[in-house]
PDB file of C-alpha atoms in Angstrom:
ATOM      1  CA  UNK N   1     -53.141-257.354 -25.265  1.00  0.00           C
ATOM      2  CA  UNK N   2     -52.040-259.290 -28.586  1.00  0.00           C
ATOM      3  CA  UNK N   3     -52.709-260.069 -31.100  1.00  0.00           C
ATOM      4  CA  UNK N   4     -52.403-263.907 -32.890  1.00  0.00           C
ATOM      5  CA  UNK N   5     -48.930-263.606 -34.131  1.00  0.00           C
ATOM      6  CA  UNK N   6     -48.208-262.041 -30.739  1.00  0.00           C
ATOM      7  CA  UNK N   7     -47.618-258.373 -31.579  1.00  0.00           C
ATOM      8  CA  UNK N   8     -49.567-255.967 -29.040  1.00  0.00           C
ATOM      9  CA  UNK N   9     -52.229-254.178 -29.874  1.00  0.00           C
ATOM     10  CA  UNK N  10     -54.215-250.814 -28.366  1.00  0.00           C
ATOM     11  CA  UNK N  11     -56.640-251.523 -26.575  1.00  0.00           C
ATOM     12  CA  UNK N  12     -59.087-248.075 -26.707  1.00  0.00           C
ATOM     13  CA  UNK N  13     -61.647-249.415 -24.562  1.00  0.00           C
ATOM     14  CA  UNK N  14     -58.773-249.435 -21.718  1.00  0.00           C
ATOM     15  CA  UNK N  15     -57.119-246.146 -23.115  1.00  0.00           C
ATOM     16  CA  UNK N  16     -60.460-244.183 -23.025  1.00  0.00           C
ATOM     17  CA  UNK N  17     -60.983-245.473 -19.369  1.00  0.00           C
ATOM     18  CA  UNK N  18     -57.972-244.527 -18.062  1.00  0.00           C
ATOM     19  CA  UNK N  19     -58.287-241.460 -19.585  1.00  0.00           C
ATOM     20  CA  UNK N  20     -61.195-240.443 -18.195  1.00  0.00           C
ATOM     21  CA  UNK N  21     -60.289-241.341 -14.934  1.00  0.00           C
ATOM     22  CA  UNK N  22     -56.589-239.239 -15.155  1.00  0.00           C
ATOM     23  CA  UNK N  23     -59.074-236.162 -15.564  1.00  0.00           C
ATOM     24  CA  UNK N  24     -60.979-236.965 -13.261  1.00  0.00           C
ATOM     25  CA  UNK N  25     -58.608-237.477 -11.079  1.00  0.00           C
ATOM     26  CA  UNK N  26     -57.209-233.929 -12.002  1.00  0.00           C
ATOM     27  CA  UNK N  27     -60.208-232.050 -11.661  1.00  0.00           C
ATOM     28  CA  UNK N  28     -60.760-233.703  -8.198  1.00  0.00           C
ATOM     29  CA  UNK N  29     -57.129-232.542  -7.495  1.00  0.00           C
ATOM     30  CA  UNK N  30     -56.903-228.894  -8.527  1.00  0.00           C
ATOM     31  CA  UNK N  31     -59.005-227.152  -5.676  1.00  0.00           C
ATOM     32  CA  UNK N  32     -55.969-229.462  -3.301  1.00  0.00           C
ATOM     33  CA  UNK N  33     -52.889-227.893  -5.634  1.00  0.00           C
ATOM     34  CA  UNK N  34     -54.445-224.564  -5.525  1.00  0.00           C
ATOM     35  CA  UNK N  35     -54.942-224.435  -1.733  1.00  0.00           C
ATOM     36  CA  UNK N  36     -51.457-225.955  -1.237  1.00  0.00           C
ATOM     37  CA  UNK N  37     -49.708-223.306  -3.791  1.00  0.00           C
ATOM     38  CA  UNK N  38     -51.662-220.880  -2.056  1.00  0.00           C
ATOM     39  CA  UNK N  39     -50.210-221.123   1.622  1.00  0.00           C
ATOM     40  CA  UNK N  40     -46.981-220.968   0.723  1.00  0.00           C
ATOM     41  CA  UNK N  41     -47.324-217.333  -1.891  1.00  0.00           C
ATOM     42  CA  UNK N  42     -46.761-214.296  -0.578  1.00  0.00           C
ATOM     43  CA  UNK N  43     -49.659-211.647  -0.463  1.00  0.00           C
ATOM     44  CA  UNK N  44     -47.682-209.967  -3.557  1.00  0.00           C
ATOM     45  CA  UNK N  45     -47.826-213.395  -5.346  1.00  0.00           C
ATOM     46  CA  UNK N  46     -51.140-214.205  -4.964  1.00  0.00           C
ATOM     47  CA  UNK N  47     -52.463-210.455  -6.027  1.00  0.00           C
ATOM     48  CA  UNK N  48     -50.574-210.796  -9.659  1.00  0.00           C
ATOM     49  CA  UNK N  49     -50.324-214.776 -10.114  1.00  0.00           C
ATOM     50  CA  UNK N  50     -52.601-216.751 -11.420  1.00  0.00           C
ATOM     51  CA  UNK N  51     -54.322-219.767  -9.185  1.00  0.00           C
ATOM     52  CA  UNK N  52     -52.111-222.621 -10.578  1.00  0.00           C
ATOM     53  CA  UNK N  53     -48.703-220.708 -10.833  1.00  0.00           C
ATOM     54  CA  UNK N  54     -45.912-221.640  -9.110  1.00  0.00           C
ATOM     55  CA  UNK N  55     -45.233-219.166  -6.208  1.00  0.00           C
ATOM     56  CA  UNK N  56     -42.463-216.598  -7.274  1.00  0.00           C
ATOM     57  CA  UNK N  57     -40.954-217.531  -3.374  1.00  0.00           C
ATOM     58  CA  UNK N  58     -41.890-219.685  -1.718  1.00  0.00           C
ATOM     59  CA  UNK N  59     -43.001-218.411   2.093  1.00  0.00           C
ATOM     60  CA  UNK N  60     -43.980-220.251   4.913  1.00  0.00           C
ATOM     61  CA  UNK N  61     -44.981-216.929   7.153  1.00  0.00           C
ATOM     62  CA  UNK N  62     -48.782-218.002   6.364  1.00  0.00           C
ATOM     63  CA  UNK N  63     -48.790-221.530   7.844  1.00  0.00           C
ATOM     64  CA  UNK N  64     -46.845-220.026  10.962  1.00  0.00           C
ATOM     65  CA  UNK N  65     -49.873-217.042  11.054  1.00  0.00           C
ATOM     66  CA  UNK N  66     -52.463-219.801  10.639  1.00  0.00           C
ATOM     67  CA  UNK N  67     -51.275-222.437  12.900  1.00  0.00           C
ATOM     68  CA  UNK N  68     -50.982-219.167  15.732  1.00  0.00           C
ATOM     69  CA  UNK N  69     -54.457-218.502  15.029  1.00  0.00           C
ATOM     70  CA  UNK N  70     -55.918-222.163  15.004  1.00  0.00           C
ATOM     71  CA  UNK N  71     -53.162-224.100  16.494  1.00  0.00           C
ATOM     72  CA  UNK N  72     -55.271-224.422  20.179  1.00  0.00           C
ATOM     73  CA  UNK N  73     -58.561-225.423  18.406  1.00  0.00           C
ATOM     74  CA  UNK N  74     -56.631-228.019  16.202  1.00  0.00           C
ATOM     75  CA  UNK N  75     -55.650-229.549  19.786  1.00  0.00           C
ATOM     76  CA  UNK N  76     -59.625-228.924  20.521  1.00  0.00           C
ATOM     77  CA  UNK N  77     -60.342-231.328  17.572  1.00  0.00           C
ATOM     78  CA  UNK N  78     -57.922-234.176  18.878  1.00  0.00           C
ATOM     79  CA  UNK N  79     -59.155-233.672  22.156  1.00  0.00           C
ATOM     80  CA  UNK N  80     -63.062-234.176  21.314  1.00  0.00           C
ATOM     81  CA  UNK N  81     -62.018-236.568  18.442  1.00  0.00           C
ATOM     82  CA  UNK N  82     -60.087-239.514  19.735  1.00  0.00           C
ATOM     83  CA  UNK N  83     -61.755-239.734  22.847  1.00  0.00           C
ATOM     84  CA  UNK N  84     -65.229-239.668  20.842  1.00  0.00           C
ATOM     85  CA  UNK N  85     -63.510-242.159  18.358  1.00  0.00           C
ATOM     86  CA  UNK N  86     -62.834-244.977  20.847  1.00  0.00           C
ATOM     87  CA  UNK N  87     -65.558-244.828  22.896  1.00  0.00           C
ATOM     88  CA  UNK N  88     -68.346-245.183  20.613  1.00  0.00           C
ATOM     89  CA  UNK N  89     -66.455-247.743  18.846  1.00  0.00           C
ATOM     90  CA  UNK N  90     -66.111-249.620  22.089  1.00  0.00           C
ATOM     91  CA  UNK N  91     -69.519-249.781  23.319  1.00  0.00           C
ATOM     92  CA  UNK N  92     -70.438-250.343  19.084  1.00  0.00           C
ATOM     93  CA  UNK N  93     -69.059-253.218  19.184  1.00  0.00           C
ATOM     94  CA  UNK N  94     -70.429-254.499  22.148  1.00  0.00           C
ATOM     95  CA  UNK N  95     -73.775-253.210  21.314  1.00  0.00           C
ATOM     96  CA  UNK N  96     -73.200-255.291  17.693  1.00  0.00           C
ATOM     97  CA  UNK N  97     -72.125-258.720  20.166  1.00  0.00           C
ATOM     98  CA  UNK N  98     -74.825-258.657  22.168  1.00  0.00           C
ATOM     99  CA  UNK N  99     -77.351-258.165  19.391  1.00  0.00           C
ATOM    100  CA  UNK N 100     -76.052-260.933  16.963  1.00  0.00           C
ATOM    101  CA  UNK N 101     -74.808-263.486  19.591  1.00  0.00           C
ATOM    102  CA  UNK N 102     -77.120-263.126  22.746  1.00  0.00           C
ATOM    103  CA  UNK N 103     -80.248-262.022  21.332  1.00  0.00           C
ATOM    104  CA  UNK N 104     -83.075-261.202  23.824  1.00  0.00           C
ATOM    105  CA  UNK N 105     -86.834-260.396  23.569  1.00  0.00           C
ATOM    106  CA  UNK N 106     -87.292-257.149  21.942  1.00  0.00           C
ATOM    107  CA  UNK N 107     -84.046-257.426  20.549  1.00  0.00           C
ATOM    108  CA  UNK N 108     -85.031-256.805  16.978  1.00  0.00           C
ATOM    109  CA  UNK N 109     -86.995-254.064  17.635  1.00  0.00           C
ATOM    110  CA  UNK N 110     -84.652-252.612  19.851  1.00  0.00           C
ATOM    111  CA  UNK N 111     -81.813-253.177  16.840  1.00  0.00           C
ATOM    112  CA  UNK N 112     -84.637-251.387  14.408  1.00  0.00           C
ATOM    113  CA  UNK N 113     -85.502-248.455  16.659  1.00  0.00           C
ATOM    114  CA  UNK N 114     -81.226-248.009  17.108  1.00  0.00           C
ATOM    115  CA  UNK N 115     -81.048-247.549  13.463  1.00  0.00           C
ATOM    116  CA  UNK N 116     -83.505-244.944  13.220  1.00  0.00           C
ATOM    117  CA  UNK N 117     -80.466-242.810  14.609  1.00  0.00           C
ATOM    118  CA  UNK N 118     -78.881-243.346  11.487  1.00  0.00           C
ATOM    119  CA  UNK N 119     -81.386-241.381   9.797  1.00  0.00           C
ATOM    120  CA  UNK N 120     -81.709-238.816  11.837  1.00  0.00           C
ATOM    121  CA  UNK N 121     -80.352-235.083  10.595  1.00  0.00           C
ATOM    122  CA  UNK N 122     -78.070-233.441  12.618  1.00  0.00           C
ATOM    123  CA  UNK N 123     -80.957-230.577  13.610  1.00  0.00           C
ATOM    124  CA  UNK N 124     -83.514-232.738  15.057  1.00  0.00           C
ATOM    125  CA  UNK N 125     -81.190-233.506  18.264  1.00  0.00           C
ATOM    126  CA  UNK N 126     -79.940-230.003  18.774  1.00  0.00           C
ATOM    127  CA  UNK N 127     -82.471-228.812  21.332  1.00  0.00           C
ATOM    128  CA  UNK N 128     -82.417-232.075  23.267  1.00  0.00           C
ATOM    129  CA  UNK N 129     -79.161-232.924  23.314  1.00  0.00           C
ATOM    130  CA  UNK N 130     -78.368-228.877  24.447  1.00  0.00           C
ATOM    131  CA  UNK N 131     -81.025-229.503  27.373  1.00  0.00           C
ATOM    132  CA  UNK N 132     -79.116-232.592  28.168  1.00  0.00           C
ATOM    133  CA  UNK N 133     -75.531-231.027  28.640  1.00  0.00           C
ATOM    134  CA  UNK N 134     -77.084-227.937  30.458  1.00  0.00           C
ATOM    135  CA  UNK N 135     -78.579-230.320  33.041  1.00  0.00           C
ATOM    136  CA  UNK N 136     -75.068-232.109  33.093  1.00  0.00           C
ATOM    137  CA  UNK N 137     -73.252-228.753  32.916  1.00  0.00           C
ATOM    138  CA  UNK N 138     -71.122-229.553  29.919  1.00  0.00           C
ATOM    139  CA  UNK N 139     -72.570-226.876  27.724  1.00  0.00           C
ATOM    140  CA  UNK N 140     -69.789-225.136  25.904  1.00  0.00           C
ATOM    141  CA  UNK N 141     -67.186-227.721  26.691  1.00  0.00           C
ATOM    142  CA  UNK N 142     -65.273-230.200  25.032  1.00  0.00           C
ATOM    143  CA  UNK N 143     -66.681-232.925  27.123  1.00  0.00           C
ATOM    144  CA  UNK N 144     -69.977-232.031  26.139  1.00  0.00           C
ATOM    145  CA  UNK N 145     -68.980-232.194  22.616  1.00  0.00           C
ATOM    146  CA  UNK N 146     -67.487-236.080  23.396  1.00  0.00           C
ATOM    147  CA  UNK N 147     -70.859-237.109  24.794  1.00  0.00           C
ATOM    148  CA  UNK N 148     -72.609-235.746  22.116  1.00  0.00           C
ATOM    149  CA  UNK N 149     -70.379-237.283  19.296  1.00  0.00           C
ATOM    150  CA  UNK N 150     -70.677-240.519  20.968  1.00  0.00           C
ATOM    151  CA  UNK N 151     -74.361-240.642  21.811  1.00  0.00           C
ATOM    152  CA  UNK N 152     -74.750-239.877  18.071  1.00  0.00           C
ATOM    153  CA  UNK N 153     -71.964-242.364  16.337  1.00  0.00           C
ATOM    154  CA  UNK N 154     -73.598-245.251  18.596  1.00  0.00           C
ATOM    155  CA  UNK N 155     -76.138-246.275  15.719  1.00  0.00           C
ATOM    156  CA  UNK N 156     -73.520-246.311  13.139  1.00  0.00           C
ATOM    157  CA  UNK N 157     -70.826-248.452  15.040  1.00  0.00           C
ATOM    158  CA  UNK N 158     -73.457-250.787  16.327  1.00  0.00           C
ATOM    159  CA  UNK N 159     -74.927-251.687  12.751  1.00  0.00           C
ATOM    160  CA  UNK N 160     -71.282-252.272  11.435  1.00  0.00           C
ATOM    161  CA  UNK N 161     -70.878-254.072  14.199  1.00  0.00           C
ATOM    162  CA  UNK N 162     -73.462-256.133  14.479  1.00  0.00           C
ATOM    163  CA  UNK N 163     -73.892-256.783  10.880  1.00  0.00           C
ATOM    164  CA  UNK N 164     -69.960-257.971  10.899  1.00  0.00           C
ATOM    165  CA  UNK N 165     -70.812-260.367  13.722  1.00  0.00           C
ATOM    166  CA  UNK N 166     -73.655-261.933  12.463  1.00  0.00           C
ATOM    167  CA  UNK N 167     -71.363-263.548   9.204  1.00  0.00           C
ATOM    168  CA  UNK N 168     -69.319-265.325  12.430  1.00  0.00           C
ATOM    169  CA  UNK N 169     -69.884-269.201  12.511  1.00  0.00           C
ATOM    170  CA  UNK N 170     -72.544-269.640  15.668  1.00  0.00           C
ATOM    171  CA  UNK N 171     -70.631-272.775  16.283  1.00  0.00           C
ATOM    172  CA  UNK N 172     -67.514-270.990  17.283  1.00  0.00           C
ATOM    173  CA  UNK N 173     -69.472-268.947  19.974  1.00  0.00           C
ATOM    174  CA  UNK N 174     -71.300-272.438  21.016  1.00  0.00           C
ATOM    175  CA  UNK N 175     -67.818-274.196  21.497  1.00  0.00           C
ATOM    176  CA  UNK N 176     -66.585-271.423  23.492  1.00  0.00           C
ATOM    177  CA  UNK N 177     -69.822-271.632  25.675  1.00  0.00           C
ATOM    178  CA  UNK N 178     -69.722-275.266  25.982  1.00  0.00           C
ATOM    179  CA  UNK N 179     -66.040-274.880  27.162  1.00  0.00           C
ATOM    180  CA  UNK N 180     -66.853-272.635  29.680  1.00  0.00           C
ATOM    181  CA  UNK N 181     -66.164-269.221  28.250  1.00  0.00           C
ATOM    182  CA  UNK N 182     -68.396-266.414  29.539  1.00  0.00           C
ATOM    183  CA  UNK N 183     -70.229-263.018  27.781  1.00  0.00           C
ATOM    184  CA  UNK N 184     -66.613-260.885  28.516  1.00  0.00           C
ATOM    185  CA  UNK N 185     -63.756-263.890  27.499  1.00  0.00           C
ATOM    186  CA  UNK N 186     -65.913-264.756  24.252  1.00  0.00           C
ATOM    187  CA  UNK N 187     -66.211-261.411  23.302  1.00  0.00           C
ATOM    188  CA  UNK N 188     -62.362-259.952  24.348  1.00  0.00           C
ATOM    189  CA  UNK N 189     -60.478-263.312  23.159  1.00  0.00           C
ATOM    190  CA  UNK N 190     -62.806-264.660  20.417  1.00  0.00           C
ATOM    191  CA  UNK N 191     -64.211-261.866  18.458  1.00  0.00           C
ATOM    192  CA  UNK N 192     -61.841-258.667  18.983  1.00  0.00           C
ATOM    193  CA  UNK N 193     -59.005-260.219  17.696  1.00  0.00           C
ATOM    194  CA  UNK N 194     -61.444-261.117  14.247  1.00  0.00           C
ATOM    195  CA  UNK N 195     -62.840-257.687  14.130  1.00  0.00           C
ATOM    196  CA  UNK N 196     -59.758-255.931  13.195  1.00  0.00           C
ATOM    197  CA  UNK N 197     -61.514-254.662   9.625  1.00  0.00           C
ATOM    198  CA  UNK N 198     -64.478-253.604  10.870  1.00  0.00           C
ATOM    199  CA  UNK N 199     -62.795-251.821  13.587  1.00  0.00           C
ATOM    200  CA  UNK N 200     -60.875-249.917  11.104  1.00  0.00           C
ATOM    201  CA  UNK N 201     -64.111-249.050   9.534  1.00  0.00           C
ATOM    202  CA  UNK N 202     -65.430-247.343  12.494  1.00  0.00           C
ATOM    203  CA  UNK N 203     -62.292-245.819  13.317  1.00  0.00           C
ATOM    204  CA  UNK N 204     -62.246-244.317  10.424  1.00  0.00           C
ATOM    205  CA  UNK N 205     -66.203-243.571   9.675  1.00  0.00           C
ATOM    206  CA  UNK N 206     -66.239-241.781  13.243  1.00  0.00           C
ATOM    207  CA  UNK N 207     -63.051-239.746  13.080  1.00  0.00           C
ATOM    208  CA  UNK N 208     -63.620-238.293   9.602  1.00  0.00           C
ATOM    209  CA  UNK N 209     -67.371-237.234  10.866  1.00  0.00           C
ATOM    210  CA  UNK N 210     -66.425-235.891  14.143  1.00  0.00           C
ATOM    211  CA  UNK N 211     -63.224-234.254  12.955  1.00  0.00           C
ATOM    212  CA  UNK N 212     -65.176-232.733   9.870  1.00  0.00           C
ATOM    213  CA  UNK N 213     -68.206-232.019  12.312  1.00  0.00           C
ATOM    214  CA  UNK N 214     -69.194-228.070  11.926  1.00  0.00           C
ATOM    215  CA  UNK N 215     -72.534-228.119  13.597  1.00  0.00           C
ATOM    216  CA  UNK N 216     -72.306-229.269  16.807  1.00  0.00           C
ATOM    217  CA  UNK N 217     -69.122-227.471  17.367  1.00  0.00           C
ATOM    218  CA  UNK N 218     -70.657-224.546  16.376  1.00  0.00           C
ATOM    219  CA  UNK N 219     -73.908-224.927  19.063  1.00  0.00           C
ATOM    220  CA  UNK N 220     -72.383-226.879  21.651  1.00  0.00           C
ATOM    221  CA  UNK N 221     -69.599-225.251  21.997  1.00  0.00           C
ATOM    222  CA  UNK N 222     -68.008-221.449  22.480  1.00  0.00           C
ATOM    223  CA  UNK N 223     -64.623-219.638  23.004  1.00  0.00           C
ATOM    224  CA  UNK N 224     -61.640-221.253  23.773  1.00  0.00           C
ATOM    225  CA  UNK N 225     -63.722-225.412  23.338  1.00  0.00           C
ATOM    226  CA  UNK N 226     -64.440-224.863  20.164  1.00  0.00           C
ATOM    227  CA  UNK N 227     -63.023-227.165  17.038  1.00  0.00           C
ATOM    228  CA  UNK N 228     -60.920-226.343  14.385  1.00  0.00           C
ATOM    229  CA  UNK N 229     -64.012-226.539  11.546  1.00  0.00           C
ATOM    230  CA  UNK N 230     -65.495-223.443  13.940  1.00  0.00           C
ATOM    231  CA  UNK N 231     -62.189-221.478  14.056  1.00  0.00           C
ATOM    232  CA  UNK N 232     -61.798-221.801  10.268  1.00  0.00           C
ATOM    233  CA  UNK N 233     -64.856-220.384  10.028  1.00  0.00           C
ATOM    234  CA  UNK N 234     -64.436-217.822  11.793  1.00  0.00           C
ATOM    235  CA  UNK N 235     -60.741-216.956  10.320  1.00  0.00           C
ATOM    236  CA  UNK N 236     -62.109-217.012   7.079  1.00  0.00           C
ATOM    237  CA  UNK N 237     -65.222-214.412   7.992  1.00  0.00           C
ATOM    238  CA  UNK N 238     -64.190-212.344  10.526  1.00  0.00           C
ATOM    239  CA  UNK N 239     -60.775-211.166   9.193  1.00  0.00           C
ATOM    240  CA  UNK N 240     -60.325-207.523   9.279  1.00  0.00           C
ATOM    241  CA  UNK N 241     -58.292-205.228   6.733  1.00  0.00           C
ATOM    242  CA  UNK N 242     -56.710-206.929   3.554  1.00  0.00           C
ATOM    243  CA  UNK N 243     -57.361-210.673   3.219  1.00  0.00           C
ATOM    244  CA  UNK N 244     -54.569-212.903   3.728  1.00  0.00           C
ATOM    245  CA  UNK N 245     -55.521-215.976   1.303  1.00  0.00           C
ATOM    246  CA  UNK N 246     -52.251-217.790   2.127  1.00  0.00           C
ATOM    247  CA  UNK N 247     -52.721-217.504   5.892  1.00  0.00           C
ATOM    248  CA  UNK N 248     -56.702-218.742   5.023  1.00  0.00           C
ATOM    249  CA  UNK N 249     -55.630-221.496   2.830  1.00  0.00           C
ATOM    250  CA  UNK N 250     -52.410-222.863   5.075  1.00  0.00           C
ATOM    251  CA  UNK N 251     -55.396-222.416   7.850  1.00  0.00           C
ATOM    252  CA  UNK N 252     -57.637-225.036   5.723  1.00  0.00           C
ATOM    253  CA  UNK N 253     -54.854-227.275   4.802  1.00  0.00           C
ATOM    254  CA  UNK N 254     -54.394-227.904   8.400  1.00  0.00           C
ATOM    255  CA  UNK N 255     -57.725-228.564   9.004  1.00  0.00           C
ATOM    256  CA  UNK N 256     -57.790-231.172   6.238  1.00  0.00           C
ATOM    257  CA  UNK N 257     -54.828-232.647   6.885  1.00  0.00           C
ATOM    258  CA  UNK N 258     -55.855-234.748   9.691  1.00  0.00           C
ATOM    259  CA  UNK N 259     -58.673-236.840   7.962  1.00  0.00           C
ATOM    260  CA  UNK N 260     -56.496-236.843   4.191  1.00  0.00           C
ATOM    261  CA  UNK N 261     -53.925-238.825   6.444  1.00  0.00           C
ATOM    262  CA  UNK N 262     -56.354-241.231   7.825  1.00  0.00           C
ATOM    263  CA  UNK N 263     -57.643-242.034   4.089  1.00  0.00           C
ATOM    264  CA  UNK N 264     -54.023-242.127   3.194  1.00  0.00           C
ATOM    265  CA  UNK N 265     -52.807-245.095   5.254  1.00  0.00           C
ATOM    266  CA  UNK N 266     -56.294-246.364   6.451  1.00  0.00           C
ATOM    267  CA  UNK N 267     -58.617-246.309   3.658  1.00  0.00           C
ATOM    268  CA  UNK N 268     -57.765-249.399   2.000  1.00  0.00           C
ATOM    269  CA  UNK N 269     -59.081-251.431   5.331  1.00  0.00           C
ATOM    270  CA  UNK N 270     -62.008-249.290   5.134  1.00  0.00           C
ATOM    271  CA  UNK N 271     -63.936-251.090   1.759  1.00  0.00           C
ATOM    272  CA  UNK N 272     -62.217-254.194   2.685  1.00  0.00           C
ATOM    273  CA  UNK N 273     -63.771-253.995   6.462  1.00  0.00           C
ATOM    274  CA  UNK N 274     -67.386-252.945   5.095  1.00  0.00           C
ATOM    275  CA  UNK N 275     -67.715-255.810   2.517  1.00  0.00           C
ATOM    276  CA  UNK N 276     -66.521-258.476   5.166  1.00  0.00           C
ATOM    277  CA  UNK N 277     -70.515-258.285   6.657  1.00  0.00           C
ATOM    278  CA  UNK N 278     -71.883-258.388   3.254  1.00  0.00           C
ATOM    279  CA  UNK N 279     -72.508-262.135   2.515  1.00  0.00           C
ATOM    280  CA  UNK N 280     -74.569-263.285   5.431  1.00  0.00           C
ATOM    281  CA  UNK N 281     -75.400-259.716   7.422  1.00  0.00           C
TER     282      UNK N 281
END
């Protein structure tokens, strides 16, 4: 800012904002550094270090321990996570056409009783769900832990969905009718190729909460199916003789990695696609 012959002056109201966000910023950061510095110390290191200083050399024997020890449940993860991913944004989105553009009787309660999922804990569908993949026999399988994921992501993906849709112009979905355009060529060549933001939203909403899942993997799964959140877990608690906090933290780095990525490159679409329902939905 200036001031009336020009000159800048300090703005402290701007200052004292920034500021405060640097540090937070840094305090939010420093459990990330500390991991990272971690991985790469040697046991040695770590044992007469302090947690922020730089390692004395830098070793890369814990990420190769840690990637032997969870490498095949990272694949696990990608394996139960994209399939998940694109499924239950698939049939979200159709879920979200049908109930904003070709409404039926009971559609709104049928819309209100699908939301009800969203506030349903994670607990309450244990049992049932663990019935449901014995009867199917999926229990303790990666499959099983697809169905589940998607079965339980379908009331997020349809509200985004649906609430996206409904801010579309309902002439542009008569003209297509009128023109001849059915349920599938309205909804593949009209409103896909519009719904890139939302899309993104529910890319990213369902891979960071099936990839950071712990629970289900945990119950639904055993052995060899399980995710990478379960064989963290267990690297972390079941390690015998002395601890190996570079091999843990390279381990949880890993883990992490995946999702920080996604918010990396992706997360700008993600406010932008959540806001684009916000006017009329």
């Amino acid at each position: 800012m200036t001031d009336s012959l020009g000159k800048p002056t300090l703005n402290f109201s701007r200052i004292a904002i920034y500021a405060t966000l640097l540090l937070a910023a840094a305090v939010y950061l420093i459990p990330l550094v500390v991991m990272l510095l971690t991985s790469f110390k040697t046991p040695e290191d770590i044992r007469t270090g302090n947690l922020l200083s730089w390692p004395q050399v830098v070793d890369g024997i814990g990420w190769i321990k840690a990637w032997d020890t969870v490498g095949g449940y990272f694949w696990n993860s990608v394996k139960i996570t994209v399939p998940a991913v694109l499924i239950s944004t698939f049939i979200g989105a159709m879920n979200g056409y049908v109930l904003s553009m070709w409404r039926f009787r009971g559609s709104q309660l049928f819309f209100g009783l699908l939301l009800f999922g969203c506030f349903l804990p994670f607990q309450t569908v244990l049992l049932p769900a663990s019935f449901t993949l014995g009867k199917f026999g999926l229990a303790n399988t990666t499959t099983g832990l697809v169905l589940v994921h998607v079965v339980y992501g379908l009331a997020f993906t349809t509200l985004f969905f649906r609430n996206y849709y409904v801010s579309v112009p309902d002439a542009l979905v008569k003209a297509a009718r009128l023109d001849g355009a059915g349920f599938f060529t309205i909804f593949g060549k009209i409103l896909l190729p519009m719904s890139v933001p939302i899309i993104m939203v529910c890319l990213i909403w369902q891979f960071t909460q099936i990839w950071n899942d712990f629970l289900f993997g945990v119950v639904f799964a055993s052995g060899d199916a399980q995710p990478i959140t379960v064989a963290l877990n267990n690297l972390v608690n079941t390690s015998t003789g002395a601890k190996e906090y570079n091999v843990d933290m390279a381990a949880a780095m890993i883990a992490g990695l995946p999702t920080l990525l996604v918010y990396i490159f992706a997360g700008k679409y993600f406010l932008r696609g959540l806001t684009s329902g916000a006017v009329k939905g």
